[in-house]
Short mmCIF file of C-alpha atoms in Angstrom, two decimals:
data_model
loop_
_atom_site.label_atom_id
_atom_site.label_comp_id
_atom_site.label_asym_id
_atom_site.label_seq_id
_atom_site.Cartn_x
_atom_site.Cartn_y
_atom_site.Cartn_z
CA MET A 1 95.88 132.57 105.09
CA ILE A 2 95.61 129.67 107.22
CA GLU A 3 97.27 126.64 106.91
CA ARG A 4 96.18 123.62 106.82
CA LEU A 5 96.49 121.05 109.78
CA ASP A 6 98.34 117.50 108.57
CA ILE A 7 96.31 115.82 110.85
CA PRO A 8 97.24 112.11 110.56
CA LYS A 9 94.29 109.91 109.47
CA ARG A 10 93.69 107.35 112.24
CA PRO A 11 92.83 103.92 111.16
CA THR A 12 89.64 102.65 111.16
CA LEU A 13 88.14 99.14 112.16
CA ARG A 14 87.68 98.09 108.81
CA GLU A 15 91.76 98.39 108.23
CA HIS A 16 92.36 97.03 111.51
CA VAL A 17 90.14 94.04 110.40
CA SER A 18 91.72 93.93 106.64
CA ASP A 19 95.61 93.97 108.10
CA ALA A 20 95.23 91.13 110.38
CA LEU A 21 93.36 89.39 107.37
CA ARG A 22 96.37 89.95 104.74
CA ALA A 23 98.64 89.30 108.24
CA ALA A 24 96.50 85.50 108.40
CA ILE A 25 97.24 84.57 104.94
CA ILE A 26 100.66 85.81 104.69
CA SER A 27 101.51 83.24 107.58
CA GLY A 28 99.37 80.86 106.17
CA GLU A 29 96.61 80.61 108.82
CA LEU A 30 93.85 81.00 106.77
CA GLU A 31 95.19 78.66 103.69
CA PRO A 32 94.96 78.92 100.34
CA GLY A 33 91.86 77.73 98.61
CA VAL A 34 89.57 76.66 102.31
CA LEU A 35 85.82 78.98 101.95
CA TYR A 36 85.92 81.15 105.31
CA SER A 37 82.19 82.81 105.67
CA ALA A 38 82.41 86.19 107.36
CA PRO A 39 80.81 85.05 110.35
CA TRP A 40 83.07 82.33 111.57
CA LEU A 41 85.68 85.48 110.20
CA SER A 42 83.99 87.57 112.72
CA GLU A 43 83.87 85.53 115.44
CA ARG A 44 87.63 84.62 114.78
CA PHE A 45 88.83 88.02 115.30
CA GLY A 46 86.45 89.27 117.56
CA VAL A 47 84.52 92.14 115.54
CA SER A 48 81.26 92.27 113.69
CA PRO A 49 81.05 90.34 110.37
CA THR A 50 80.35 93.55 107.98
CA PRO A 51 83.61 94.92 108.86
CA VAL A 52 84.72 91.86 107.83
CA ARG A 53 83.03 91.68 104.80
CA GLU A 54 84.04 95.24 103.71
CA ALA A 55 88.25 94.05 104.49
CA MET A 56 87.32 91.30 102.67
CA LEU A 57 86.08 92.70 100.09
CA ASP A 58 89.24 95.50 100.00
CA LEU A 59 91.40 91.76 100.31
CA VAL A 60 89.12 90.64 96.77
CA LYS A 61 90.84 94.27 95.37
CA GLN A 62 94.66 92.90 96.06
CA GLY A 63 94.07 89.71 94.73
CA LEU A 64 94.30 87.78 98.30
CA VAL A 65 90.83 86.17 97.62
CA ILE A 66 88.01 85.54 95.45
CA SER A 67 84.24 86.14 96.77
CA VAL A 68 81.38 83.29 96.69
CA PRO A 69 78.58 84.64 96.60
CA ASN A 70 76.34 83.91 99.65
CA LYS A 71 78.86 82.10 100.75
CA GLY A 72 82.10 83.07 101.62
CA PHE A 73 85.79 84.20 100.56
CA ARG A 74 88.01 81.44 99.12
CA VAL A 75 92.60 82.31 99.67
CA THR A 76 93.86 82.40 96.96
CA GLU A 77 96.66 79.83 95.68
CA ILE A 78 99.95 80.60 94.29
CA SER A 79 102.72 79.51 92.95
CA ASP A 80 106.24 78.47 93.77
CA ALA A 81 107.52 80.29 91.03
CA ASP A 82 105.28 83.37 91.48
CA LEU A 83 106.64 83.56 95.34
CA ASP A 84 110.70 82.89 93.95
CA SER A 85 109.31 86.04 91.31
CA ILE A 86 108.32 88.70 94.52
CA ALA A 87 111.25 87.74 96.18
CA LYS A 88 113.57 88.81 93.76
CA ILE A 89 111.33 91.78 92.27
CA ARG A 90 112.06 92.48 96.27
CA MET A 91 115.15 92.15 95.96
CA LEU A 92 115.84 94.32 93.93
CA LEU A 93 114.06 96.61 95.14
CA GLU A 94 114.30 97.17 99.25
CA PRO A 95 117.65 96.17 99.95
CA PRO A 96 119.15 99.24 97.71
CA SER A 97 116.26 101.67 98.65
CA VAL A 98 117.10 101.10 102.25
CA ARG A 99 120.98 101.63 102.27
CA SER A 100 119.99 104.98 100.17
CA ILE A 101 118.09 106.37 102.71
CA ALA A 102 120.12 104.73 105.79
CA GLY A 103 122.27 108.34 106.82
CA THR A 104 119.04 110.51 106.53
CA ILE A 105 116.97 109.27 108.99
CA PRO A 106 116.83 111.63 112.40
CA GLU A 107 118.49 110.14 115.65
CA SER A 108 115.48 110.73 117.03
CA ASP A 109 113.31 108.87 114.96
CA ILE A 110 115.51 105.75 116.08
CA PRO A 111 113.50 104.95 119.10
CA GLY A 112 110.03 104.97 117.27
CA LEU A 113 111.70 102.10 115.05
CA ARG A 114 113.29 99.94 117.71
CA ASP A 115 109.44 100.10 119.04
CA GLN A 116 108.52 99.01 116.51
CA ALA A 117 111.71 96.36 116.16
CA ASP A 118 110.53 95.34 119.69
CA LYS A 119 107.08 94.18 118.57
CA ILE A 120 108.36 92.03 116.15
CA VAL A 121 110.68 90.00 118.78
CA GLU A 122 107.16 89.69 120.99
CA ALA A 123 105.33 88.66 118.53
CA ALA A 124 107.69 85.90 117.96
CA LYS A 125 107.77 85.22 121.43
CA ARG A 126 104.60 85.00 122.45
CA GLY A 127 104.07 82.59 118.53
CA ASP A 128 101.28 85.37 117.89
CA LEU A 129 102.09 85.13 113.46
CA VAL A 130 99.44 86.93 112.45
CA GLU A 131 101.03 90.53 114.35
CA TYR A 132 104.35 88.98 113.49
CA VAL A 133 103.67 89.90 110.21
CA ASP A 134 101.59 92.67 110.84
CA ALA A 135 104.85 94.17 113.37
CA ASP A 136 107.23 93.02 110.32
CA ARG A 137 105.20 94.35 107.25
CA ARG A 138 105.08 97.86 109.17
CA PHE A 139 108.63 98.00 110.49
CA HIS A 140 109.62 97.58 106.35
CA LEU A 141 107.10 99.82 105.36
CA MET A 142 108.20 102.20 108.09
CA LEU A 143 111.74 102.03 106.52
CA LEU A 144 111.07 102.98 102.84
CA ASP A 145 109.16 105.78 103.87
CA TYR A 146 112.04 107.92 103.99
CA CYS A 147 112.68 107.88 100.72
CA HIS A 148 109.65 109.55 100.37
CA ASN A 149 108.59 107.63 97.36
CA PRO A 150 104.99 106.58 97.24
CA ARG A 151 104.78 104.77 94.79
CA LEU A 152 107.99 102.27 95.87
CA SER A 153 106.06 101.58 99.24
CA GLN A 154 102.99 101.09 97.48
CA ILE A 155 104.61 98.84 94.44
CA VAL A 156 106.77 96.76 98.04
CA GLY A 157 103.69 96.97 100.59
CA ASP A 158 101.61 94.98 97.36
CA LEU A 159 104.26 92.36 96.68
CA ARG A 160 104.58 91.47 100.42
CA ALA A 161 101.19 91.20 101.00
CA GLN A 162 101.12 88.74 97.90
CA THR A 163 104.55 86.40 99.79
CA ARG A 164 103.39 83.25 102.02
CA LEU A 165 105.34 82.75 104.40
CA PHE A 166 103.75 78.96 105.53
CA GLY A 167 107.39 78.09 107.28
CA LEU A 168 107.06 80.11 110.27
CA ALA A 169 104.62 78.04 112.77
CA ALA A 170 107.61 75.44 112.29
CA LEU A 171 110.02 78.01 113.53
CA VAL A 172 107.55 78.64 115.93
CA GLU A 173 107.08 75.32 116.99
CA ARG A 174 111.15 74.79 116.98
CA GLY A 175 111.86 78.01 119.12
CA GLU A 176 113.40 79.77 116.01
CA LEU A 177 111.41 82.20 115.11
CA ASP A 178 113.01 85.17 118.04
CA LYS A 179 116.35 84.43 116.28
CA SER A 180 114.62 86.14 112.97
CA ALA A 181 112.77 89.00 114.81
CA GLN A 182 115.68 89.89 116.09
CA GLU A 183 117.51 90.17 112.74
CA HIS A 184 115.36 94.27 112.51
CA HIS A 185 117.37 95.21 115.40
CA THR A 186 120.52 94.44 114.22
CA ILE A 187 118.86 96.31 110.87
CA LEU A 188 118.48 99.27 113.15
CA ASP A 189 122.13 98.66 114.16
CA LEU A 190 123.77 99.08 110.52
CA ILE A 191 121.68 101.87 110.52
CA GLU A 192 122.69 103.66 113.15
CA GLN A 193 126.76 102.50 112.32
CA HIS A 194 125.85 103.97 108.91
CA ARG A 195 126.93 100.39 107.85
CA ASP A 196 125.81 101.03 104.13
CA GLU A 197 127.47 98.34 102.02
CA GLU A 198 126.65 95.45 105.12
CA LEU A 199 123.26 96.65 106.02
CA GLU A 200 122.59 95.79 101.89
CA ARG A 201 123.80 92.76 102.50
CA PHE A 202 122.08 91.97 105.38
CA LEU A 203 118.77 92.95 104.06
CA ARG A 204 119.44 90.73 100.71
CA LYS A 205 120.08 87.70 103.31
CA HIS A 206 116.81 89.03 105.35
CA ILE A 207 114.69 89.14 102.28
CA GLY A 208 115.72 85.43 101.24
CA HIS A 209 114.54 84.19 104.37
CA VAL A 210 111.26 84.73 103.00
CA ARG A 211 111.49 81.51 100.26
CA GLY A 212 113.79 80.20 102.89
CA ILE A 213 113.66 79.56 106.06
CA TRP A 214 110.42 81.92 106.63
CA ALA A 215 108.35 79.72 103.60
CA ALA A 216 107.76 76.08 103.28
CA GLY A 217 111.38 74.89 103.55
CA ASN A 218 111.70 73.62 99.83
CA ALA A 219 112.45 77.12 98.16
CA PRO A 220 116.21 78.47 97.55
CA ASP A 221 117.45 80.55 99.78
CA GLU A 222 118.67 84.17 99.05
CA ASP A 223 121.95 83.03 97.24
CA ASP A 224 119.87 81.68 94.56
CA LEU A 225 117.84 84.83 93.89
#
């Protein structure tokens, strides 16, 4: 019997555009309450309107935007209370999950994770918030993949999509985003050194930044979550 090949699925243009739009919403480059047309977005991202419309319909299903017939799409607004709730749930899920797989990641996989961490750092240096958010999302989901729990990855991915990081632009202006980006290499250092307890504590601090220095600056830090 011929076994079926496990061929990796290549992302479609629609998926690439969806990732970029999602990252732009999370970073605040696409602002809540503002109406955006498909032609304007297509020019902004350098693609035709069709994949933009398709991608935005995907984001409608995720609750990130609202479709306004014959006009475009409006980014949904989310309250500080909602953002605090999202951060609390992530805090419950991610740190213990990553700690549990720290000793199971093959050494041969570390260079690939380092490459992804480098993409975050490079995006921070360029001040490219859309790429920063997308690279950050991919890094954390890559770690969770080692849990072999698709439901966990899906839940965390959805929670990250609902997050808003309006403070990133201010970090770029102050030259502080590089420091936050480097935290991803610290996470890998702790994984490689099998410092499990410290890894979990550091991840709690890292996620806490979502409602602290990466947010609008008026939210609680990780000790309050």
